[in-house]
Coordinates of C-alpha atoms in Angstrom, one line a residue:
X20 CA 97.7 -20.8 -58.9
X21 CA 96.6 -17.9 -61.0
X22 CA 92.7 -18.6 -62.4
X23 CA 91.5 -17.2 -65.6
X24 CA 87.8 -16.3 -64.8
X25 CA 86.6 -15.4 -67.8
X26 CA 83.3 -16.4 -69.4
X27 CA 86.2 -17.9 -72.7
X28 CA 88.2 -19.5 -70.5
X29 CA 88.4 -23.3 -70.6
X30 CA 88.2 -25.6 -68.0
X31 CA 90.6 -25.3 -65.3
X32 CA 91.8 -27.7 -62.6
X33 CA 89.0 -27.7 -60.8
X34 CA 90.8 -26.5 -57.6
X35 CA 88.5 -26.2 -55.3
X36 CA 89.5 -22.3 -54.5
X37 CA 86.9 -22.1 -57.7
X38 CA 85.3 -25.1 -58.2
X39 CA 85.1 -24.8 -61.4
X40 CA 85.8 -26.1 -65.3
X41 CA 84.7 -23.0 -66.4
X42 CA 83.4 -22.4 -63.0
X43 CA 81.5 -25.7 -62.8
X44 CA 79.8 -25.1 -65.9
X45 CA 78.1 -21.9 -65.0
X46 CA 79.8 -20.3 -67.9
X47 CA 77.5 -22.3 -70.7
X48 CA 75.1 -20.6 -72.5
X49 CA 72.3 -19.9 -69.5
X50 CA 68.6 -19.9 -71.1
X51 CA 68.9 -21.9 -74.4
X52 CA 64.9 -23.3 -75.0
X53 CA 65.9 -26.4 -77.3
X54 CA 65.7 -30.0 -75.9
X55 CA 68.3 -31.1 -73.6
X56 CA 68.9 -34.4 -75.2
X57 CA 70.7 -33.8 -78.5
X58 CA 70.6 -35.1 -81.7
X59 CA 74.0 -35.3 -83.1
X60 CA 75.7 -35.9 -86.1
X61 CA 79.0 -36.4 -87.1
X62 CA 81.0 -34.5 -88.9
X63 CA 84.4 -36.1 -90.2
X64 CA 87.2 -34.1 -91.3
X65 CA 90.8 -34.9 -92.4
X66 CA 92.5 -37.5 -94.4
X67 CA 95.0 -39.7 -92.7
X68 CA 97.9 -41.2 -94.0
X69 CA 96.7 -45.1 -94.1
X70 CA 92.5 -45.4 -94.4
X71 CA 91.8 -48.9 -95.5
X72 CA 89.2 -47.9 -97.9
X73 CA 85.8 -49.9 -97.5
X74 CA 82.6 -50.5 -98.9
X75 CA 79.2 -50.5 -96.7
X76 CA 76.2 -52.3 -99.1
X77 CA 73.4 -51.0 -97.6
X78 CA 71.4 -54.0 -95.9
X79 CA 68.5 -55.7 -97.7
X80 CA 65.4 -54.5 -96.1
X81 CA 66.9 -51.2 -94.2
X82 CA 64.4 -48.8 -96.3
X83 CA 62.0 -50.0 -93.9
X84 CA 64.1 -50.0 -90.5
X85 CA 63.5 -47.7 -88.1
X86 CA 67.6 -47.2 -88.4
X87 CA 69.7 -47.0 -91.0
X88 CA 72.4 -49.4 -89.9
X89 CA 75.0 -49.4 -93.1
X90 CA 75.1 -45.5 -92.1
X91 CA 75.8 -45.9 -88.7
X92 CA 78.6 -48.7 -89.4
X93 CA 80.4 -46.4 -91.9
X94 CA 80.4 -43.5 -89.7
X95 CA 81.6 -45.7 -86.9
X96 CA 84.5 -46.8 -89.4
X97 CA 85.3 -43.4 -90.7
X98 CA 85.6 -41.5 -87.5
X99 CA 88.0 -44.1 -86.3
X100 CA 90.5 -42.6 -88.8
X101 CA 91.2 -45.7 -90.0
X102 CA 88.6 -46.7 -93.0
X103 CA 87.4 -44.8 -95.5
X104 CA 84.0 -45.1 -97.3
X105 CA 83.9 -46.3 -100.7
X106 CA 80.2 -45.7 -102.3
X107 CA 78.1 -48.7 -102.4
X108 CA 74.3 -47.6 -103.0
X109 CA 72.4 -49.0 -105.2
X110 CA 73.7 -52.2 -104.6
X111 CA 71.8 -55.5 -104.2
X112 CA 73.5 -57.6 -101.5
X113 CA 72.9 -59.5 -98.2
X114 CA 74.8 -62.1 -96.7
X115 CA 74.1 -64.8 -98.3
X116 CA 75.1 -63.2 -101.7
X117 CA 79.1 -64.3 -102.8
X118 CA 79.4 -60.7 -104.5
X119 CA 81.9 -60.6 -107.6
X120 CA 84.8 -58.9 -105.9
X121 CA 86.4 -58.5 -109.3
X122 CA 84.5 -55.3 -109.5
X123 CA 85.0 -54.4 -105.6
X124 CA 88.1 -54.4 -106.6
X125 CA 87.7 -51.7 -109.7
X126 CA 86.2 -49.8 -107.0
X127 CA 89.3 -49.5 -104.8
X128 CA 88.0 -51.0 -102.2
X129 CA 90.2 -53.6 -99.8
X130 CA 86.8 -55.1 -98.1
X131 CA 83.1 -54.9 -98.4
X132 CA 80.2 -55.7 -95.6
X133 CA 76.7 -57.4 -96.3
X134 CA 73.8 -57.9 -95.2
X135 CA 69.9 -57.8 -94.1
X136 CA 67.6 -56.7 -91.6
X137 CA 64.3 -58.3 -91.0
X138 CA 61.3 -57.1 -88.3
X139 CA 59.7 -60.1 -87.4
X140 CA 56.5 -60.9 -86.0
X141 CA 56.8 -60.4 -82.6
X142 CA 57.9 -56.8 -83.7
X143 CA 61.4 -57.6 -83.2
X144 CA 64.5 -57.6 -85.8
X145 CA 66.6 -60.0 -87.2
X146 CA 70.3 -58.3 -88.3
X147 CA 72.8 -60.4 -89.7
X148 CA 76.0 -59.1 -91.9
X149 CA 79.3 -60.6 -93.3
X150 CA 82.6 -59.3 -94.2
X151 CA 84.6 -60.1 -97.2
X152 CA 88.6 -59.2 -97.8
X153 CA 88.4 -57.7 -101.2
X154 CA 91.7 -58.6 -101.7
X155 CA 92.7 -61.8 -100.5
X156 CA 88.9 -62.6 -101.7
X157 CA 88.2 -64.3 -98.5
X158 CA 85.0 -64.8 -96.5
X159 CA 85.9 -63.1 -93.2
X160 CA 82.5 -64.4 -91.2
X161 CA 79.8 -62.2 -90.0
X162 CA 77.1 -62.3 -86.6
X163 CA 73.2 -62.2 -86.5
X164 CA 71.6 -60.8 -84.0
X165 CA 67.9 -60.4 -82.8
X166 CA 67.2 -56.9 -80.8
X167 CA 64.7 -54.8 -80.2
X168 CA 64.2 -51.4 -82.2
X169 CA 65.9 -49.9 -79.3
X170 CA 68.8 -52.1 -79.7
X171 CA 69.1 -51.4 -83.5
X172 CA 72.2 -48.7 -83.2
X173 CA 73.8 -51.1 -80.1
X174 CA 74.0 -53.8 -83.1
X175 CA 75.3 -51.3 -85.9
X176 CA 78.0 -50.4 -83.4
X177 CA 78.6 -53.9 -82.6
X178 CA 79.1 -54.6 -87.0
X179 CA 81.8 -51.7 -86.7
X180 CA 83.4 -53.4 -83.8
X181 CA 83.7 -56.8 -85.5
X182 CA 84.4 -55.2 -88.5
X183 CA 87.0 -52.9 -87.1
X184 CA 88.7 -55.9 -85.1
X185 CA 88.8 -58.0 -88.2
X186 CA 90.5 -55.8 -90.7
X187 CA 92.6 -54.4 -87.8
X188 CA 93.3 -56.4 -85.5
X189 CA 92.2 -54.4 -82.6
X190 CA 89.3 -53.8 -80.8
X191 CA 86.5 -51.7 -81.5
X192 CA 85.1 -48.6 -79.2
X193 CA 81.8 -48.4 -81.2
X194 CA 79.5 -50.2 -78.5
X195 CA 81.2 -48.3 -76.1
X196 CA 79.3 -45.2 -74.1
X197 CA 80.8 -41.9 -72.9
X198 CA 79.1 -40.1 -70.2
X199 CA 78.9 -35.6 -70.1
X200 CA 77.6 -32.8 -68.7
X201 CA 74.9 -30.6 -69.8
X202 CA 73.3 -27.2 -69.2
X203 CA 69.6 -25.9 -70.3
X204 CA 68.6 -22.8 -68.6
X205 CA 69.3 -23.2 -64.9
X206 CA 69.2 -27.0 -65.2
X207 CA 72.2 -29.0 -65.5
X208 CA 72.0 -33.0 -66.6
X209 CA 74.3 -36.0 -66.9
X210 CA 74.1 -38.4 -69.8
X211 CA 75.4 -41.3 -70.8
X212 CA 75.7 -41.7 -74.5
X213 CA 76.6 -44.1 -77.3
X214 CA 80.4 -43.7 -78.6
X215 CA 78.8 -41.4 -81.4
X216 CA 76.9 -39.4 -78.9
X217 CA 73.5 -40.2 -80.1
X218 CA 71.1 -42.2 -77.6
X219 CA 71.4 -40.0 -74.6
X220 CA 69.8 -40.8 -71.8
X221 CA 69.7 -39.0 -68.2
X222 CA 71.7 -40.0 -65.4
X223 CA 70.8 -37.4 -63.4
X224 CA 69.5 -33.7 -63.8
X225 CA 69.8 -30.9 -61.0
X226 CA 69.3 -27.1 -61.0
X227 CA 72.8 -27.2 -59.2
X228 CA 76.1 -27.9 -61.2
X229 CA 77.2 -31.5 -61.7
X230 CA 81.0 -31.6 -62.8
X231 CA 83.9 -34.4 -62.6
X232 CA 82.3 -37.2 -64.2
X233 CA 84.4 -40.2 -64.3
X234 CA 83.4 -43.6 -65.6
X235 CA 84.5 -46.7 -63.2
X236 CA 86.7 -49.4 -64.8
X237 CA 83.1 -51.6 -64.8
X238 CA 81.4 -49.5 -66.7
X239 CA 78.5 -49.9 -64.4
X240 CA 78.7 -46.8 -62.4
X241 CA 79.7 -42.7 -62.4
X242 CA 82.1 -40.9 -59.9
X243 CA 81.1 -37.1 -60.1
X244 CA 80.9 -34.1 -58.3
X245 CA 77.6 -32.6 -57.5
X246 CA 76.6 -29.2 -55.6
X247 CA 72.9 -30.1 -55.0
X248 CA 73.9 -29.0 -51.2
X249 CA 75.5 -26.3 -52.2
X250 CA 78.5 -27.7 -51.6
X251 CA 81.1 -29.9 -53.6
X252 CA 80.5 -33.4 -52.8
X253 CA 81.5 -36.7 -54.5
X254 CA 79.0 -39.4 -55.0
X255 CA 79.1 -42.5 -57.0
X256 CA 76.3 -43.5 -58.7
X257 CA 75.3 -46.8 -60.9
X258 CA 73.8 -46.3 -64.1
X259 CA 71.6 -48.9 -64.7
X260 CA 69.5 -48.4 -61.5
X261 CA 70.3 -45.3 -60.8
X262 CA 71.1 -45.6 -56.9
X263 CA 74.2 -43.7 -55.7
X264 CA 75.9 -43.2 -52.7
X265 CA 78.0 -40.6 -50.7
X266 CA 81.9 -40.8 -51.1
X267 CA 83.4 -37.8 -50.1
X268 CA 81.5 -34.9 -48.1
X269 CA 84.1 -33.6 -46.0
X270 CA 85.1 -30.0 -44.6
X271 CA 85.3 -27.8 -47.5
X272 CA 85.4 -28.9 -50.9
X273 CA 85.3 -32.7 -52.4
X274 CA 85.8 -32.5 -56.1
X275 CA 87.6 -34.1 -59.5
X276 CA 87.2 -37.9 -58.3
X277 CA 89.1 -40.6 -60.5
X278 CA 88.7 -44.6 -60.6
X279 CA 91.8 -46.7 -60.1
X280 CA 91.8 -49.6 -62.6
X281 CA 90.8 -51.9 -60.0
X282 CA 87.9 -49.8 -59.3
X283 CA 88.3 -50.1 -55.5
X284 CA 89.5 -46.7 -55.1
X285 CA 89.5 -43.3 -55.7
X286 CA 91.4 -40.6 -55.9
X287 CA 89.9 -36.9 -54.9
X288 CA 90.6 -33.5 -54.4
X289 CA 90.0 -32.5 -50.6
X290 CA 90.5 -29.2 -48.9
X291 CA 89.4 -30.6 -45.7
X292 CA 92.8 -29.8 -43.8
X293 CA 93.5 -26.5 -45.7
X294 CA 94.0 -26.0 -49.0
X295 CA 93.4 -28.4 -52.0
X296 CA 95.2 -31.6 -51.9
X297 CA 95.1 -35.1 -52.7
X298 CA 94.2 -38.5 -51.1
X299 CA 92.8 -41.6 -52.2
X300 CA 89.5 -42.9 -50.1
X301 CA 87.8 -46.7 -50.9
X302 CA 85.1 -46.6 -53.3
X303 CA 82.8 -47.4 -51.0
X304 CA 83.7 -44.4 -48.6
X305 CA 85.2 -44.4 -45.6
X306 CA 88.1 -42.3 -44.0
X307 CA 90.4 -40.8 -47.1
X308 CA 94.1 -41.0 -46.9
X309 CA 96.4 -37.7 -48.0
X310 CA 99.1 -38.7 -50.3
X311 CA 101.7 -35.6 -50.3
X312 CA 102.2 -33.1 -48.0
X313 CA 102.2 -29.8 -50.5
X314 CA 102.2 -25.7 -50.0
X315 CA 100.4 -25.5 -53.3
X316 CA 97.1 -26.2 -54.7
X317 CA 97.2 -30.7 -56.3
X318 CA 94.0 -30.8 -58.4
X319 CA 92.8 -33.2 -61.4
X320 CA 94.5 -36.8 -60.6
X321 CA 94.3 -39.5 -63.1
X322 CA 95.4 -43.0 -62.5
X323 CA 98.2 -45.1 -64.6
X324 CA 97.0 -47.6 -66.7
X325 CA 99.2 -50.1 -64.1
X326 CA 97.3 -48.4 -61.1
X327 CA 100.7 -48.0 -59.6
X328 CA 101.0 -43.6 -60.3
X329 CA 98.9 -40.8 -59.9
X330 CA 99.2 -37.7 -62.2
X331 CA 97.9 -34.8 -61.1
X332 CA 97.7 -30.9 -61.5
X333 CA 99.8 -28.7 -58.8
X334 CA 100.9 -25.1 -59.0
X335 CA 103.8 -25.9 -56.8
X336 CA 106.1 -24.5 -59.3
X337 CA 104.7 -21.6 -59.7
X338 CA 102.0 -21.9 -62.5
X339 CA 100.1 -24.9 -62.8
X340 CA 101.8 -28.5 -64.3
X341 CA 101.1 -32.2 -64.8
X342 CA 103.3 -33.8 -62.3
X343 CA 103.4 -37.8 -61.5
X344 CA 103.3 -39.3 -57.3
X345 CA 103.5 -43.0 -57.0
X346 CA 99.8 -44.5 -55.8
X347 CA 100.6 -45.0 -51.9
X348 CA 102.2 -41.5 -51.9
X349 CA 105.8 -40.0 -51.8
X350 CA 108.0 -37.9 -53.6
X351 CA 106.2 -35.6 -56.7
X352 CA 107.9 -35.5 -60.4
X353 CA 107.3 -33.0 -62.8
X354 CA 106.1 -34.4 -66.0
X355 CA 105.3 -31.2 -68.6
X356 CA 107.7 -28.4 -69.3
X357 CA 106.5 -27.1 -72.0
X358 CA 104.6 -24.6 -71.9
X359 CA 103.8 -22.3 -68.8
X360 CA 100.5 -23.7 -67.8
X361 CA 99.0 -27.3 -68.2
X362 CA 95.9 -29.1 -66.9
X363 CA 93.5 -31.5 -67.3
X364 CA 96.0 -35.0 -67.5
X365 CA 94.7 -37.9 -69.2
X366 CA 96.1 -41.6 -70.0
X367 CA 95.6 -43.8 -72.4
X368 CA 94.7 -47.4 -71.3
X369 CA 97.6 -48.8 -72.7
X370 CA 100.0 -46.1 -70.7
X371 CA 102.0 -44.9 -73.5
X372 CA 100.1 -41.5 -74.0
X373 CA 99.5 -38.5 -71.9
X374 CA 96.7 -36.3 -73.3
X375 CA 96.4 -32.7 -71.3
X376 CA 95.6 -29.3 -72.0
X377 CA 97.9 -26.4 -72.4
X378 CA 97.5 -22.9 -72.5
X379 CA 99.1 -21.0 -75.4
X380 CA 99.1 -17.8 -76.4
X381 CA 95.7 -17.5 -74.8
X382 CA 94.0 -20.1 -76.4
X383 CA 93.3 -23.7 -74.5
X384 CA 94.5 -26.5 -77.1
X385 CA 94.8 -30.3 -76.1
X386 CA 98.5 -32.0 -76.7
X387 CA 99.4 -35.6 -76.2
X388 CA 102.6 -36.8 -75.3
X389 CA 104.7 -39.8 -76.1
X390 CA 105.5 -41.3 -72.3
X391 CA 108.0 -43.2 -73.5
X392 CA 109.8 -40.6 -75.4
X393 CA 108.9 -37.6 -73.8
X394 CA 107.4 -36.0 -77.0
X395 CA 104.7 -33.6 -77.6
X396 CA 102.0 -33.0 -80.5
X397 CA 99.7 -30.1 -80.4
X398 CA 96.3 -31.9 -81.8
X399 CA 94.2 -28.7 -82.2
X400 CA 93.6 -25.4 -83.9
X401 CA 90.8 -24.4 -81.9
X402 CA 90.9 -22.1 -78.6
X403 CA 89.0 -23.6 -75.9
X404 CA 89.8 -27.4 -75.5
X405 CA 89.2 -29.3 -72.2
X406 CA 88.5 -32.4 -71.1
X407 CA 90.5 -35.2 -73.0
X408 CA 89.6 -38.6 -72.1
X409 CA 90.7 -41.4 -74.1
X410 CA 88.6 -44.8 -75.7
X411 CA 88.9 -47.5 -74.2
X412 CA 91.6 -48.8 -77.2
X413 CA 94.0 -45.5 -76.8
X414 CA 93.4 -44.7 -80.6
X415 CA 90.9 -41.4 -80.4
X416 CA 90.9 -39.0 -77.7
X417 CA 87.4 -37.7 -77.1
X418 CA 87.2 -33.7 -75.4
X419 CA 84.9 -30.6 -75.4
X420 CA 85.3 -27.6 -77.5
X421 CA 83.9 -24.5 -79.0
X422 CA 83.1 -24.0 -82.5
X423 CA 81.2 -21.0 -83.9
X424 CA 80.4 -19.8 -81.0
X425 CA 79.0 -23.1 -79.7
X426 CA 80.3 -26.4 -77.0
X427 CA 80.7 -29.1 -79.3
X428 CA 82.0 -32.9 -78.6
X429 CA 85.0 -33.8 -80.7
X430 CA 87.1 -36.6 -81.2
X431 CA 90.5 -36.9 -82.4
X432 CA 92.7 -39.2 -84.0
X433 CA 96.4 -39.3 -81.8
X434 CA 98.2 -37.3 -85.1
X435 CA 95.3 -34.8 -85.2
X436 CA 94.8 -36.0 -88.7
X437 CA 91.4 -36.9 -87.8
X438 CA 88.6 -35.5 -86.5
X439 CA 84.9 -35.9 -85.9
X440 CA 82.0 -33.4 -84.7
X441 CA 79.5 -34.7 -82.7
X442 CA 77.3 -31.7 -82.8
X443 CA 74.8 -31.4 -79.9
X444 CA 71.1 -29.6 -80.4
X445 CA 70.2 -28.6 -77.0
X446 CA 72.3 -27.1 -74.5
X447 CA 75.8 -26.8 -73.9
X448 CA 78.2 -29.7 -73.4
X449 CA 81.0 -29.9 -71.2
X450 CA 83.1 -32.5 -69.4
X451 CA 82.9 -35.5 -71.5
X452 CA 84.2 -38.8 -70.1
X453 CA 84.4 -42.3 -72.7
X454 CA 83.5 -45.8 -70.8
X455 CA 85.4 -48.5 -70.7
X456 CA 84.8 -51.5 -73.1
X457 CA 81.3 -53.3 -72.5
X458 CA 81.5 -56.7 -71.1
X459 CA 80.9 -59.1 -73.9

């Protein structure tokens, strides 16, 4: 497999001749002073061809939260690619109010949410919203909750998910987290982050590289790749206590671990018996079993949504590929041809899409296919995608970029026609990986 080193290349199947996406993230911007958790913002651009267009009143009482929750909801909605905002300050409405939807209606808009927020005595706060159909002029129900402050964006991403649901008919990502990789100075850290990419918080932090992160189909815990022993080694570790363990420390390299929807196994990249190939060990460790015997480098599995095929990476060809292997092993088949060189696989959970990058011209851009109909759509105009991973409802696809100079999280709508900034402050971001849906 031929490896573009340098410093603008994007990530690369992390073949474990390099080790690397973008050589395991040494390639970020080394010595940035700003804070390593990052305050983002989203920045929405595109119009798509069918955005129900909705109205957010702010809620009664949100000048004086510590969040602003009607901004959070419509940001939710409008960076789903489905909604678009319709402007509704200066408006006096909670959820007990039966607004005149005659004059929603002027406004264009085809629903409209409600609400208050209340701190209570004990310092806590009481949320509570409905949603009205403009159009059919019916009373759609609402929720109340009672959180904490911390727990004030957890609630406005759980209105967006309701919301989202109700006018849609699917479910909602918003409450959902991703998880990614950054680098400050000589330190590298793992988050996990809201859906939006605010709320970081530390996983794990190490003046060696971290790579591979890969959510389990729980959400509870992390596969990823660490070099803390100077060596590639895959651990597992669960997020909310923080205890890991030791999957995969073999001869050689470990590297570019991925969950099976069960979440009893995983697949990994081992070059224990010469060169890098793939097996699949048990989630708790244990003796890994090689699935193919290959002359060239297998890199970057991914599990179908049915848990039955692995896609992977392989240069067996010649330059590198997405190919497809059945779980227990067998017989590899070629799934890209177009384009000379494509990496990084991806699948949506409901198996009909295949997100990966591919390499043209130069430039790194992220495609999707149609599985079904073989397909392709080039989603990007930028140079240096990597990373696709899709939410947990196979509507966006969430990957790292560079604008301006600068990493940057993006997601994307599946036509392209859609696409959100989350624009970190401190350090460089790579590698981002979007949970699974929280258990209700």
């Amino acid at each position: 497999m031929t490896i573009d080193r340098t410093p603008s290349s994007p990530s690369l199947p992390s073949t474990l001749l390099s080790l690397s996406r973008r050589h395991a993230v040494a390639a970020l911007a080394a010595g940035s002073s700003l804070p390593a958790i990052a305050q983002f913002r989203v920045e929405i651009t595109g119009v798509g061809l069918t955005q129900l267009p909705i109205a957010i009143a702010p809620l009664r009482g949100e000048a004086q939260s510590p969040q602003k929750i009607s901004a959070i909801v419509q940001a939710d909605l409008e960076r789903s690619g489905r909604f678009t905002g319709v402007d509704a300050t200066g408006v006096a409405l909670d959820e007990t109010s039966r607004p005149d939807l005659s004059q929603w209606r002027q406004r264009k808009a085809d629903a409209l949410s409600t609400g208050s927020v209340t701190r209570l005595a004990d310092g806590r706060f009481d949320v509570r919203f409905r949603l009205w159909d403009v159009v059919k002029g019916q009373d759609l129900g609402g929720q109340s909750f009672t959180v904490t402050q911390a727990d004030l964006r957890l609630v406005a991403h759980r209105i967006a998910d309701f919301i989202y649901e109700k006018l849609t008919g699917e479910r909602g990502v918003f409450s959902t987290r991703i998880a990614y990789v950054t680098k400050v100075g000589a330190r590298y850290s793992l988050w996990v982050a809201d859906a939006d990419g605010e709320n970081a918080q530390s996983a794990l932090s190490s003046p060696e590289p971290i790579i591979s992160p890969a959510w389990s189909p729980s959400g509870s815990q992390l596969a990823y790749v660490s070099f803390e022993s100077r060596k590639p080694v895959v651990y597992v570790h669960d997020v909310a206590t923080g205890r890991r363990r030791l999957i995969a420390n073999f001869r050689g390299s470990n590297s570019a671990p991925a969950w099976s929807p069960d979440g009893r196994t995983l697949a990994v990249t081992l070059s224990r018996d010469g060169g890098s190939q793939l097996y699949t060990i048990d989630a708790n460790g244990g003796e890994p079993r090689r699935l193919m015997q290959s002359s060239g480098i297998d890199t970057e599995p991914a599990f179908s949504s049915d848990g039955r095929s692995i896609y992977f990476v392989s240069d067996r060809g010649g330059s590198p590929q997405i190919y497809r292997v059945a779980a227990g092993g067998g017989n590899a088949e070629r799934v890209t041809f177009n384009g000379a060189y494509n990496i990084s696989p991806a699948i949506s959970p409901d198996g009909q899409w295949l997100a990966y990058i591919s390499r043209v011209g130069g430039a790194f851009k992220l495609h999707v296919m149609d599985l079904r109909s073989g397909s392709v759509t080039a989603l990007t105009d930028s140079s240096a995608d990597e990373s696709p991973s899709f939410a947990p409802n196979s509507r966006l696809i969430l990957y790292a970029t560079q604008q301006q100079g600068r990493e940057a999280l993006m997601t994307t709508t599946l036509d392209g026609k859609i696409k959100a900034r989350l624009a970190g402050q401190g350090g460089d971001i790579r590698e981002p990986d979007w949970g699974p849906f929280q258990k209700q």
